[in-house]
Amino acid sequence: MAISTATKAATDALAANPAPVSVGAQEVHRWMQSFTWDFDKNRTKYSTKYKMANDTKEQFKLIAKEYARMESVKDERQFGSLQDVLTRVDAANRVHPKWNESMKVISNFLEVGEYNAIAATGMLWDSATAPEQKNGYLGQVLDEIRHTNQCAYINYYFAKQGQDAAGHNDARRTRAIGPLWKGMKRVFSDGFISGDAVECSINLQLVGEACFTNPLIVAVTEWASANGDEMTPTVFLSIETDELRHMANGYQTVVSIANDEAASKYLNTDLNNAFWTQQKYFTPVLGMMFEYGSHFKVEPWVKTWNRWVYEDWGGIWIGRLGKYGVESPRSLRDAKKDAYWAHHDLFLIAYALWPTGFFRLSLPTQEEAEWYEANYPGWYDMYGKVYDEWRARGCEDPSSGFLPIQWFIENNHPIYIDRVSQVPFCPSYCKGESTLRVLEYNGKKHSFSDQWGERMWLSEPERYECQNIFEQYEGRELSEVIAEGFGVRSDGKTLISQPHTNKDGKLWTLDDIKKINCVFSDPLKAL
Amino acid sequence: MSIEVNGGRRGLTDPEIAAVIMAAVPDKPLETQRKMNYFMKPRGKRINEYEVLCCYSQPTPDWIPGGLDWGDWTQKFHGGRPSWSNESTEMRSSDWLAHRDPAFRWHALYVKDKAEEWRYTDRFLKAYSADGHVRSIDPVWRDEVLGDYLGAFGFYEYGLFNSHSSVVRDCLGDTLRMSSAMIGLDKVDNAQMIQAERTFLSKLVPGFPESTDIPKQEWTKGAIFKGARELVQDIWQATYDWNEILFSGHMICDPIFGQFVRREFFMRLSSYYGDNLTPFFINQMQLYFSQTKGITTDMFHTCLGADVEFGDYNNRLMRAWANKWLPRTVNALKDFMAIYATIPEIKGVSDKAAIEAALVRVFADWKRDFADPINYKVDTAALVKTVLSGLK
């Protein structure tokens, strides 16, 4: 057949310049925005009151194969470190026991957030109309799978190599027993996936990732390292490299709705609700995990919080979005108050309910107590003396017959669960901002600990109906609940959770709990 | 020593801190069960790393079969719709967490494979260009088929890619969710590879259009892809049941239409028209097809079709879905037959007999791998005849 003009031109070009040619990722990506087409049924399956613009771009311009190359390089470094040098130096057995326990919770709970973020960004991928914006969310879908696997790898590694595998090896089954779990689901699970798609993006990307992943994923590495844990920095800092793209996705979400009229009406309310939702759990829980879940301290949580949440996020990051009408949340001021005492309040309750955990908790040692008092003046009078009393009554000793929850009952300090955040609180014994509010709806009582959650519930009570552990287990004896939730070690009788990490301390068993005959009751019924 | 550590001191390497830590570490491990997820039932003899890292990461309550959690959702959609619910699909399962990727690929293994493919693609393209292979491509094949129709086929892959978004949001299992995201990414990778090939050709062949304008015109307005476009649009946006999306896309549409277009048209014919570039890319797509087939047959045959409690019902439902989607897929293929009128005929390669043989292969494969396992009765000869009626 006759040679075409183009073929001849190609032949001539080759003769003139036979240099190898390939195609770069950016050369492909620049056509992405034209990959879609209009058709009648083309609309999202997840409604949003906002309209996302058709021409929104993504900041990180990746194609599938280039994404894979980049992640693969990071994986090689990360798993190389874990499987080679850290294993050879027996690093998992050179971690402080208190921190070993903290990582049972931190890694598994972060995994929950990462896992649900897969679904959340799937929803955003569906909701966005611009192919580049879809592509940005798609990259995040894959990242979240990566992070789910990475968080699991931490527990997997500690279980396989470390000093106490119980809890690391079955967190996905035993995590549901205790009082911290439902709150985790609110912020890291349902808060990301159930609601207006943009509202979910605000929860996930604008607050969860841009605000709280800094302390959760970055600051945690300093605490880990101080306590001998080099596995967590290896993995979490690799996770954080992806989080930058996720924050960019959140930024682009706001950009995509900036010109929409709905944004001026709703965006700041949605942001305020999202911020309060996220901080209500993370402010106390992260502070508790860092300070009470470690022996060596990096700095007081309130300082970390102030730097990452108040200044960096509330000031700089939200400030950058100011040109799109975004304002710092009105609830930021109340959150700042919580950053000082809320984690101390929470630990008091968490320790009192220690048998429902999947990790060991420890009371502060003398030198730790001094550190708390030095950094939080007034700590001893409120908390330290209670811990001294509990210790004196033998709370760490299985033969004592004393569980700290008894102290709350004896002193008439009922523990409630906030219906919206699912975070436990004790209004009659706390230094944080919690105050008891009780409302009735559909024949059921609901407790709340702050005005912001109460407002959310008042406007949409049907979104927050989840029962709490006191309602779920009411009338059930504690050891029965623990056994049903698989809260025992492989010998079938010793609890996974323990009230100490002393190497020579005795371990509690189901029988020790049973003897105490502790029965769950719903405090709302007494009102 | 002070317990406040700053200045970057590390517990693993700082002798003073390390001594305190080592004094606190138990003399022997407190627990002998070191296998994570030891409580689960593995697919093989032992729990593998994929199962450790993926299984039960989904925190669903036990009223979604397979879930380990209890109670209600802590936040619901406006109006009270639950985060995830059994009602999101007509399929029924006694364990939504039972699916396994047969290749047991978790994220790291998945991206490792694709990263290698990308590096190899780069090396191949450099060698291909330096060797001057492009000179041998038939101009009609190159300019019309690769320029217009392969480009248009990219929209098919892109549309199917997008059909995975709501699946990734709505499906009820962790391994299902991860697999769905990965097979979705493979689809957009296919679309991007098609554009990569066109961009590459535009660098080598002066005047070859890199733009997506003409392919998009062909896809949205042309007759050749009319049936395919309507089919993809409905899978992507008109179908809400996440299982039906996966079933229609990966058990009907792609094994028939996609397979024919990729394997029997572009890949088989390309070498006859002097094109050994396209098979390089199509082969990668066929690898993804094969991996996806393993995944979706595990979902629909190994898990749902063989479910002890709901298997019969699920197979009946799959047959009903096949009745719905097969005629539309056949129609898409019938429309596609018009493409043969645009290329120079080669006897025994692109004539009617060769086309019929190709169709027989595709439908026979589909019957064996997808229809027979759900006991779906199909007259493949009649389907082939219907498709052939579209030849111009």
XYZ file of N, CA and C in Angstrom, chain A residues 348-460:
339
model
N -9.656 9.320 83.857
C -10.250 8.884 85.118
C -11.366 7.869 84.848
N -12.183 8.158 83.858
C -13.293 7.249 83.509
C -12.773 5.992 82.823
N -11.832 6.196 81.895
C -11.295 5.037 81.160
C -10.637 4.050 82.123
N -9.897 4.586 83.078
C -9.247 3.680 84.027
C -10.299 2.992 84.899
N -11.339 3.738 85.261
C -12.392 3.138 86.085
C -13.072 1.982 85.358
N -13.110 2.073 84.041
C -13.769 1.022 83.244
C -12.745 0.108 82.576
N -11.557 -0.004 83.161
C -10.457 -0.715 82.488
C -10.803 -2.137 82.027
N -11.659 -2.879 82.736
C -11.863 -4.263 82.262
C -12.508 -4.355 80.886
N -13.103 -3.254 80.407
C -13.769 -3.310 79.100
C -12.827 -2.965 77.945
N -11.578 -2.739 78.248
C -10.636 -2.377 77.183
C -10.019 -3.596 76.519
N -9.204 -3.330 75.486
C -8.431 -4.421 74.881
C -6.937 -4.089 74.998
N -6.620 -3.426 76.095
C -5.250 -2.949 76.330
C -5.075 -2.808 77.837
N -3.833 -2.715 78.277
C -3.554 -2.521 79.706
C -3.392 -1.024 79.976
N -3.967 -0.575 81.054
C -3.809 0.825 81.459
C -2.989 0.873 82.743
N -2.302 1.990 82.965
C -1.510 2.117 84.191
C -1.816 3.430 84.870
N -1.832 3.390 86.169
C -1.932 4.638 86.923
C -0.606 5.392 86.803
N -0.661 6.709 86.910
C 0.602 7.472 86.840
C 1.536 7.089 88.002
N 2.820 6.971 87.678
C 3.796 6.736 88.737
C 4.027 8.050 89.501
N 4.828 7.976 90.543
C 5.099 9.180 91.324
C 5.730 10.275 90.460
N 6.724 9.880 89.645
C 7.391 10.909 88.839
C 6.467 11.429 87.721
N 5.588 10.575 87.244
C 4.623 11.039 86.243
C 3.623 12.005 86.888
N 3.205 11.660 88.123
C 2.269 12.541 88.839
C 2.885 13.932 89.033
N 4.170 13.945 89.346
C 4.850 15.245 89.519
C 4.855 16.025 88.211
N 5.051 15.312 87.120
C 5.034 15.968 85.798
C 3.654 16.564 85.512
N 2.616 15.808 85.826
C 1.258 16.331 85.601
C 1.022 17.587 86.430
N 1.404 17.516 87.697
C 1.146 18.652 88.582
C 1.925 19.886 88.109
N 3.146 19.641 87.639
C 3.974 20.758 87.184
C 3.382 21.422 85.935
N 2.785 20.594 85.087
C 2.265 21.131 83.836
C 0.784 21.498 83.889
N 0.072 20.879 84.819
C -1.353 21.180 84.974
C -1.602 21.439 86.464
N -1.243 22.621 86.936
C -1.396 22.884 88.371
C -2.834 22.617 88.828
N -2.952 21.907 89.938
C -4.285 21.520 90.414
C -4.633 20.088 90.065
N -3.739 19.449 89.294
C -3.994 18.077 88.834
C -4.110 17.123 90.028
N -3.201 17.269 90.980
C -3.192 16.288 92.070
C -4.486 16.344 92.893
N -4.905 17.556 93.201
C -6.097 17.672 94.049
C -7.337 17.071 93.402
N -7.367 17.119 92.097
C -8.550 16.582 91.398
C -8.386 15.106 91.047
N -7.218 14.736 90.523
C -7.041 13.386 89.985
C -6.041 12.569 90.802
N -4.914 13.165 91.106
C -3.831 12.428 91.752
C -4.263 11.768 93.054
N -5.008 12.508 93.836
C -5.397 11.932 95.125
C -6.384 10.780 94.925
N -7.192 10.842 93.881
C -8.114 9.729 93.583
C -7.307 8.485 93.205
N -6.285 8.695 92.360
C -5.458 7.541 91.971
C -4.744 6.952 93.187
N -4.313 7.832 94.070
C -3.672 7.327 95.300
C -4.653 6.475 96.109
N -5.876 6.947 96.173
C -6.893 6.195 96.914
C -7.168 4.841 96.253
N -7.306 4.872 94.942
C -7.568 3.617 94.219
C -6.409 2.624 94.415
N -5.213 3.173 94.349
C -4.035 2.308 94.511
C -4.016 1.712 95.913
N -4.333 2.577 96.872
C -4.338 2.095 98.272
C -5.400 1.020 98.490
N -6.463 1.096 97.722
C -7.516 0.081 97.863
C -7.219 -1.164 97.024
N -6.071 -1.167 96.373
C -5.632 -2.385 95.675
C -6.184 -2.543 94.270
N -6.429 -1.435 93.599
C -7.059 -1.541 92.275
C -6.235 -2.343 91.274
N -4.928 -2.461 91.512
C -4.102 -3.209 90.563
C -4.064 -4.701 90.900
N -4.491 -5.027 92.089
C -4.337 -6.398 92.592
C -5.637 -7.199 92.425
N -5.582 -8.312 91.720
C -6.800 -9.091 91.473
C -7.483 -9.580 92.755
N -6.707 -9.714 93.820
C -7.318 -10.244 95.048
C -8.028 -9.155 95.862
N -7.912 -7.898 95.416
C -8.475 -6.800 96.214
C -9.994 -6.728 96.151
N -10.565 -7.219 95.080
C -12.008 -7.112 94.902
C -12.458 -5.685 94.645
N -11.537 -4.844 94.206
C -11.893 -3.438 93.986
C -11.698 -3.023 92.528
N -12.768 -2.541 91.973
C -12.695 -1.915 90.651
C -12.956 -0.422 90.837
N -12.197 0.432 90.202
C -12.362 1.878 90.415
C -13.762 2.394 90.094
N -14.491 1.685 89.235
C -15.850 2.132 88.929
C -16.686 2.186 90.209
N -16.312 1.330 91.169
C -17.045 1.324 92.447
C -16.915 2.678 93.154
N -15.764 3.297 92.987
C -15.534 4.598 93.613
C -16.544 5.625 93.087
N -16.779 5.603 91.774
C -17.756 6.532 91.187
C -19.150 6.271 91.762
N -19.481 4.987 91.914
C -20.813 4.636 92.427
C -20.942 5.056 93.893
N -19.895 4.701 94.668
C -19.932 5.023 96.106
C -20.056 6.530 96.342
N -19.413 7.320 95.516
C -19.394 8.774 95.711
C -20.480 9.502 94.912
N -21.394 8.709 94.406
C -22.510 9.273 93.638
C -22.048 10.196 92.509
N -21.143 9.666 91.698
C -20.676 10.373 90.511
C -21.055 9.543 89.286
N -22.296 9.620 88.824
C -22.683 8.787 87.679
C -21.943 9.178 86.400
N -21.649 8.172 85.599
C -20.991 8.394 84.303
C -22.058 8.294 83.211
N -22.127 9.302 82.382
C -23.095 9.322 81.284
C -22.334 9.212 79.960
N -23.118 8.939 78.926
C -22.532 8.959 77.579
C -23.246 10.049 76.787
N -22.464 10.907 76.179
C -23.024 11.960 75.331
C -23.607 11.306 74.074
N -24.897 11.543 73.816
C -25.562 10.823 72.722
C -24.953 11.146 71.356
N -24.520 12.363 71.168
C -24.043 12.761 69.848
C -22.590 12.335 69.612
N -21.751 12.593 70.592
C -20.334 12.240 70.397
C -20.033 10.822 70.868
N -20.920 10.253 71.695
C -20.709 8.935 72.314
C -19.522 8.920 73.271
N -19.083 10.104 73.693
C -17.962 10.184 74.634
C -18.502 10.158 76.063
N -17.933 9.300 76.941
C -18.408 9.255 78.329
C -17.980 10.499 79.109
N -18.791 10.904 80.061
C -18.423 12.055 80.895
C -19.076 11.917 82.261
N -18.430 12.541 83.223
C -18.950 12.506 84.584
C -19.154 13.961 85.032
N -20.360 14.491 84.875
C -20.560 15.929 85.111
C -20.286 16.361 86.538
N -20.423 15.429 87.488
C -20.231 15.842 88.887
C -18.783 15.709 89.332
N -17.935 15.135 88.480
C -16.513 15.068 88.847
C -15.668 15.281 87.591
N -15.530 16.521 87.207
C -14.704 16.818 86.043
C -14.208 18.253 86.141
N -13.106 18.519 85.466
C -12.598 19.890 85.396
C -12.773 20.462 83.985
N -13.140 19.582 83.039
C -13.383 20.036 81.667
C -14.714 20.747 81.579
N -15.151 20.983 80.358
C -16.329 21.823 80.130
C -17.658 21.082 80.172
N -17.634 19.786 80.485
C -18.867 19.002 80.385
C -19.921 19.419 81.401
N -21.138 19.558 80.910
C -22.280 19.790 81.804
C -23.407 18.870 81.352
N -24.185 18.393 82.288
C -25.228 17.426 81.931
C -26.477 18.129 81.401
N -26.941 17.660 80.253
C -28.224 18.091 79.696
C -28.965 16.820 79.334
N -30.205 16.708 79.710
C -30.972 15.501 79.388
C -32.240 15.913 78.650
N -32.465 15.254 77.526
C -33.677 15.531 76.745
C -34.392 14.219 76.471
N -35.692 14.319 76.263
C -36.464 13.120 75.999
C -37.016 13.187 74.577
N -36.985 12.082 73.894
C -37.475 12.049 72.517
C -37.940 10.637 72.204
N -39.123 10.522 71.664
C -39.686 9.209 71.343
C -39.646 8.258 72.534
N -39.914 8.777 73.706
C -39.983 7.941 74.896
C -38.643 7.499 75.442
N -37.569 8.107 74.934
C -36.231 7.697 75.366
C -35.456 8.920 75.857
N -34.666 8.728 76.900
C -33.863 9.840 77.406
C -32.484 9.879 76.725
N -32.009 11.087 76.529
C -30.707 11.263 75.882
C -29.884 12.255 76.692
N -28.644 11.907 76.955
C -27.786 12.838 77.695
C -26.791 13.504 76.754
N -26.459 14.722 77.095
C -25.514 15.508 76.310
C -24.558 16.225 77.259
N -23.376 16.510 76.759
C -22.401 17.127 77.647
C -22.025 18.542 77.224
N -22.562 19.040 76.099
C -22.196 20.385 75.673
C -23.263 20.937 74.741
N -23.216 22.229 74.548
C -24.247 22.887 73.740
C -24.126 22.573 72.253
N -22.907 22.340 71.798
C -22.723 22.153 70.351
C -23.318 20.827 69.878
N -23.063 19.770 70.629
C -23.656 18.472 70.289
C -25.165 18.508 70.469
N -25.582 19.160 71.519
C -27.018 19.237 71.782
C -27.738 19.939 70.624
N -27.101 20.982 70.092
C -27.702 21.693 68.955
C -27.825 20.784 67.735
N -26.773 20.002 67.502
C -26.825 19.083 66.350
C -27.980 18.109 66.512
N -28.107 17.600 67.743
C -29.156 16.615 68.001
C -30.536 17.247 67.879
N -30.684 18.461 68.403
C -31.994 19.116 68.367
C -32.482 19.349 66.941
N -31.548 19.630 66.033
C -31.997 19.877 64.663
C -32.213 18.578 63.884
N -31.542 17.511 64.247
C -31.710 16.251 63.506
C -31.558 15.047 64.444
